[in-house]
């Protein structure tokens, strides 16, 4: 079976079609599990890869999942997540099973589209540096291209200048 036939990838393909998105999901020979892997496989700058990262904000009221869409050449500034979404609490990374339970996708294939509507999404403004950005499409070997504005529109994300920082050399 081709990875393009997997349920999680078909979900992304259908959502892209419903959104009128003309670009196709691309199946890679090599994994796109990390931003570096994806950039090498596609021959694009690592910053043009969207890292879809899941976090949990824990407080007295419970646990709130948050998705951060970060440029592949940047790090997520986790100290800013609570401020951007205006929820106080401790920010933590969930384990792989929790990511799958929350998003429906496995780590490395988490798409920014097709997420449950009650999950807040923050989008790194650094992604706007690129004419085309690439996101996971439901599997570690499947990606799709889009513009910054298209991803923003499809996700209803809050765009933030503060959610990413450059890695220290």
mmCIF file of C-alpha atoms in Angstrom:
data_model
loop_
_atom_site.group_PDB
_atom_site.id
_atom_site.type_symbol
_atom_site.label_atom_id
_atom_site.label_comp_id
_atom_site.label_asym_id
_atom_site.label_seq_id
_atom_site.Cartn_x
_atom_site.Cartn_y
_atom_site.Cartn_z
ATOM 1 C CA UNK A 1 0.000 0.000 0.000
ATOM 2 C CA UNK A 2 1.266 3.460 -0.890
ATOM 3 C CA UNK A 3 1.557 5.902 1.990
ATOM 4 C CA UNK A 4 -0.783 8.158 0.002
ATOM 5 C CA UNK A 5 -3.521 5.568 0.631
ATOM 6 C CA UNK A 6 -3.207 5.659 4.409
ATOM 7 C CA UNK A 7 -6.245 6.961 6.297
ATOM 8 C CA UNK A 8 -4.354 9.867 7.909
ATOM 9 C CA UNK A 9 -2.914 10.996 4.554
ATOM 10 C CA UNK A 10 -6.255 10.655 2.763
ATOM 11 C CA UNK A 11 -7.751 12.881 5.460
ATOM 12 C CA UNK A 12 -5.209 15.608 4.607
ATOM 13 C CA UNK A 13 -5.711 15.127 0.849
ATOM 14 C CA UNK A 14 -9.484 15.514 1.265
ATOM 15 C CA UNK A 15 -9.148 18.599 3.484
ATOM 16 C CA UNK A 16 -6.794 20.234 0.984
ATOM 17 C CA UNK A 17 -9.259 19.491 -1.810
ATOM 18 C CA UNK A 18 -12.186 20.895 0.205
ATOM 19 C CA UNK A 19 -10.148 24.063 0.815
ATOM 20 C CA UNK A 20 -9.594 24.440 -2.940
ATOM 21 C CA UNK A 21 -5.875 23.848 -2.515
ATOM 22 C CA UNK A 22 -4.362 23.012 -5.905
ATOM 23 C CA UNK A 23 -1.010 21.600 -4.734
ATOM 24 C CA UNK A 24 -0.692 17.848 -4.273
ATOM 25 C CA UNK A 25 0.532 15.789 -1.343
ATOM 26 C CA UNK A 26 4.006 14.479 -2.164
ATOM 27 C CA UNK A 27 5.191 11.034 -1.071
ATOM 28 C CA UNK A 28 8.904 11.039 -0.266
ATOM 29 C CA UNK A 29 11.252 8.088 -0.620
ATOM 30 C CA UNK A 30 13.119 9.203 2.497
ATOM 31 C CA UNK A 31 11.494 10.124 5.786
ATOM 32 C CA UNK A 32 10.391 13.648 6.599
ATOM 33 C CA UNK A 33 10.252 12.883 10.313
ATOM 34 C CA UNK A 34 12.420 15.917 11.122
ATOM 35 C CA UNK A 35 12.679 19.335 9.470
ATOM 36 C CA UNK A 36 16.231 18.523 8.396
ATOM 37 C CA UNK A 37 15.138 15.200 6.844
ATOM 38 C CA UNK A 38 12.309 16.915 4.981
ATOM 39 C CA UNK A 39 14.478 19.764 3.707
ATOM 40 C CA UNK A 40 17.074 17.304 2.378
ATOM 41 C CA UNK A 41 14.435 15.136 0.709
ATOM 42 C CA UNK A 42 12.755 18.156 -0.917
ATOM 43 C CA UNK A 43 15.868 20.199 -1.672
ATOM 44 C CA UNK A 44 14.489 23.263 0.112
ATOM 45 C CA UNK A 45 15.832 25.403 2.974
ATOM 46 C CA UNK A 46 15.186 23.874 6.395
ATOM 47 C CA UNK A 47 13.350 27.073 7.390
ATOM 48 C CA UNK A 48 10.703 26.333 4.727
ATOM 49 C CA UNK A 49 9.658 23.216 6.649
ATOM 50 C CA UNK A 50 6.788 23.593 9.112
ATOM 51 C CA UNK A 51 7.448 21.831 12.418
ATOM 52 C CA UNK A 52 4.050 20.965 13.923
ATOM 53 C CA UNK A 53 4.758 20.723 17.643
ATOM 54 C CA UNK A 54 2.273 19.737 20.330
ATOM 55 C CA UNK A 55 2.372 21.149 23.861
ATOM 56 C CA UNK A 56 0.165 20.851 26.913
ATOM 57 C CA UNK A 57 -0.570 23.737 29.273
ATOM 58 C CA UNK A 58 -1.382 22.323 32.678
ATOM 59 C CA UNK A 59 -3.084 24.366 35.403
ATOM 60 C CA UNK A 60 -5.735 24.004 38.125
ATOM 61 C CA UNK A 61 -8.476 23.939 35.492
ATOM 62 C CA UNK A 62 -6.963 20.982 33.622
ATOM 63 C CA UNK A 63 -4.789 20.415 30.587
ATOM 64 C CA UNK A 64 -5.059 22.400 27.352
ATOM 65 C CA UNK A 65 -3.373 21.144 24.171
ATOM 66 C CA UNK A 66 -1.713 23.770 21.964
ATOM 67 C CA UNK A 67 -0.137 23.301 18.531
ATOM 68 C CA UNK A 68 2.810 25.457 17.475
ATOM 69 C CA UNK A 69 3.740 25.713 13.792
ATOM 70 C CA UNK A 70 7.431 26.617 13.847
ATOM 71 C CA UNK A 71 9.872 27.333 11.027
ATOM 72 C CA UNK A 72 12.272 24.405 10.630
ATOM 73 C CA UNK A 73 15.357 26.523 11.294
ATOM 74 C CA UNK A 74 13.974 27.971 14.524
ATOM 75 C CA UNK A 75 13.254 26.665 18.017
ATOM 76 C CA UNK A 76 9.925 27.040 19.759
ATOM 77 C CA UNK A 77 10.179 29.518 22.623
ATOM 78 C CA UNK A 78 8.044 27.558 25.058
ATOM 79 C CA UNK A 79 8.182 30.407 27.569
ATOM 80 C CA UNK A 80 5.926 32.400 25.204
ATOM 81 C CA UNK A 81 3.195 29.806 24.577
ATOM 82 C CA UNK A 82 1.068 30.647 27.626
ATOM 83 C CA UNK A 83 1.290 34.365 26.904
ATOM 84 C CA UNK A 84 0.354 34.031 23.226
ATOM 85 C CA UNK A 85 -2.794 32.000 23.994
ATOM 86 C CA UNK A 86 -3.475 33.810 27.281
ATOM 87 C CA UNK A 87 -3.622 30.650 29.403
ATOM 88 C CA UNK A 88 -1.588 30.462 32.599
ATOM 89 C CA UNK A 89 0.061 27.183 33.469
ATOM 90 C CA UNK A 90 3.030 24.911 33.076
ATOM 91 C CA UNK A 91 3.925 24.054 29.465
ATOM 92 C CA UNK A 92 4.927 20.434 28.852
ATOM 93 C CA UNK A 93 5.563 18.154 25.859
ATOM 94 C CA UNK A 94 3.238 15.150 25.650
ATOM 95 C CA UNK A 95 4.432 11.631 24.874
ATOM 96 C CA UNK A 96 3.899 10.019 21.457
ATOM 97 C CA UNK A 97 0.694 8.209 22.474
ATOM 98 C CA UNK A 98 -0.840 11.438 23.763
ATOM 99 C CA UNK A 99 0.093 13.262 20.547
ATOM 100 C CA UNK A 100 -1.667 10.539 18.529
ATOM 101 C CA UNK A 101 -4.715 10.622 20.836
ATOM 102 C CA UNK A 102 -5.000 14.417 20.628
ATOM 103 C CA UNK A 103 -4.239 14.991 16.948
ATOM 104 C CA UNK A 104 -5.020 11.694 15.241
ATOM 105 C CA UNK A 105 -1.522 11.777 13.751
ATOM 106 C CA UNK A 106 1.732 10.105 14.784
ATOM 107 C CA UNK A 107 4.794 12.202 15.646
ATOM 108 C CA UNK A 108 6.681 13.077 12.480
ATOM 109 C CA UNK A 109 3.492 13.095 10.435
ATOM 110 C CA UNK A 110 1.388 15.599 12.390
ATOM 111 C CA UNK A 111 -0.296 17.831 9.837
ATOM 112 C CA UNK A 112 -1.264 21.398 10.730
ATOM 113 C CA UNK A 113 -4.651 20.771 9.094
ATOM 114 C CA UNK A 114 -7.302 18.326 10.193
ATOM 115 C CA UNK A 115 -6.687 18.913 13.875
ATOM 116 C CA UNK A 116 -9.606 18.979 16.327
ATOM 117 C CA UNK A 117 -11.234 22.418 16.272
ATOM 118 C CA UNK A 118 -10.818 22.940 20.019
ATOM 119 C CA UNK A 119 -7.011 22.908 19.798
ATOM 120 C CA UNK A 120 -5.415 26.345 19.759
ATOM 121 C CA UNK A 121 -2.815 26.839 17.029
ATOM 122 C CA UNK A 122 0.053 29.341 17.053
ATOM 123 C CA UNK A 123 1.908 30.032 13.794
ATOM 124 C CA UNK A 124 5.477 31.306 13.694
ATOM 125 C CA UNK A 125 5.710 34.526 11.657
ATOM 126 C CA UNK A 126 9.217 33.414 10.571
ATOM 127 C CA UNK A 127 7.519 31.008 8.134
ATOM 128 C CA UNK A 128 6.416 34.034 6.074
ATOM 129 C CA UNK A 129 10.029 34.408 4.849
ATOM 130 C CA UNK A 130 9.368 31.692 2.281
ATOM 131 C CA UNK A 131 7.135 31.755 -0.800
ATOM 132 C CA UNK A 132 6.319 28.089 -0.274
ATOM 133 C CA UNK A 133 6.374 26.150 2.987
ATOM 134 C CA UNK A 134 6.106 22.392 3.427
ATOM 135 C CA UNK A 135 4.051 20.608 6.084
ATOM 136 C CA UNK A 136 3.570 16.997 7.110
ATOM 137 C CA UNK A 137 0.558 15.381 5.492
ATOM 138 C CA UNK A 138 -0.366 12.686 7.999
ATOM 139 C CA UNK A 139 2.652 10.397 7.604
ATOM 140 C CA UNK A 140 6.434 10.683 7.992
ATOM 141 C CA UNK A 141 6.890 10.202 4.233
ATOM 142 C CA UNK A 142 4.144 12.576 3.047
ATOM 143 C CA UNK A 143 4.233 16.376 2.817
ATOM 144 C CA UNK A 144 2.374 19.161 1.059
ATOM 145 C CA UNK A 145 3.381 22.636 -0.103
ATOM 146 C CA UNK A 146 1.414 25.800 0.631
ATOM 147 C CA UNK A 147 1.947 29.486 1.172
ATOM 148 C CA UNK A 148 2.100 31.037 4.617
ATOM 149 C CA UNK A 149 -1.309 32.634 4.003
ATOM 150 C CA UNK A 150 -2.859 29.335 2.902
ATOM 151 C CA UNK A 151 -1.712 27.524 6.054
ATOM 152 C CA UNK A 152 -2.862 30.462 8.162
ATOM 153 C CA UNK A 153 -6.286 30.391 6.523
ATOM 154 C CA UNK A 154 -6.683 26.604 6.755
ATOM 155 C CA UNK A 155 -5.683 26.500 10.434
ATOM 156 C CA UNK A 156 -7.096 29.776 11.799
ATOM 157 C CA UNK A 157 -3.828 30.029 13.712
ATOM 158 C CA UNK A 158 -2.751 32.976 15.818
ATOM 159 C CA UNK A 159 0.376 34.389 14.139
ATOM 160 C CA UNK A 160 3.166 35.289 16.555
ATOM 161 C CA UNK A 161 6.526 37.037 16.220
ATOM 162 C CA UNK A 162 7.461 35.774 19.696
ATOM 163 C CA UNK A 163 6.901 32.018 19.476
ATOM 164 C CA UNK A 164 10.261 31.144 17.922
ATOM 165 C CA UNK A 165 13.902 31.861 18.626
ATOM 166 C CA UNK A 166 17.051 31.202 16.652
ATOM 167 C CA UNK A 167 19.078 28.227 17.862
ATOM 168 C CA UNK A 168 22.294 29.050 19.682
ATOM 169 C CA UNK A 169 25.357 28.147 17.645
#
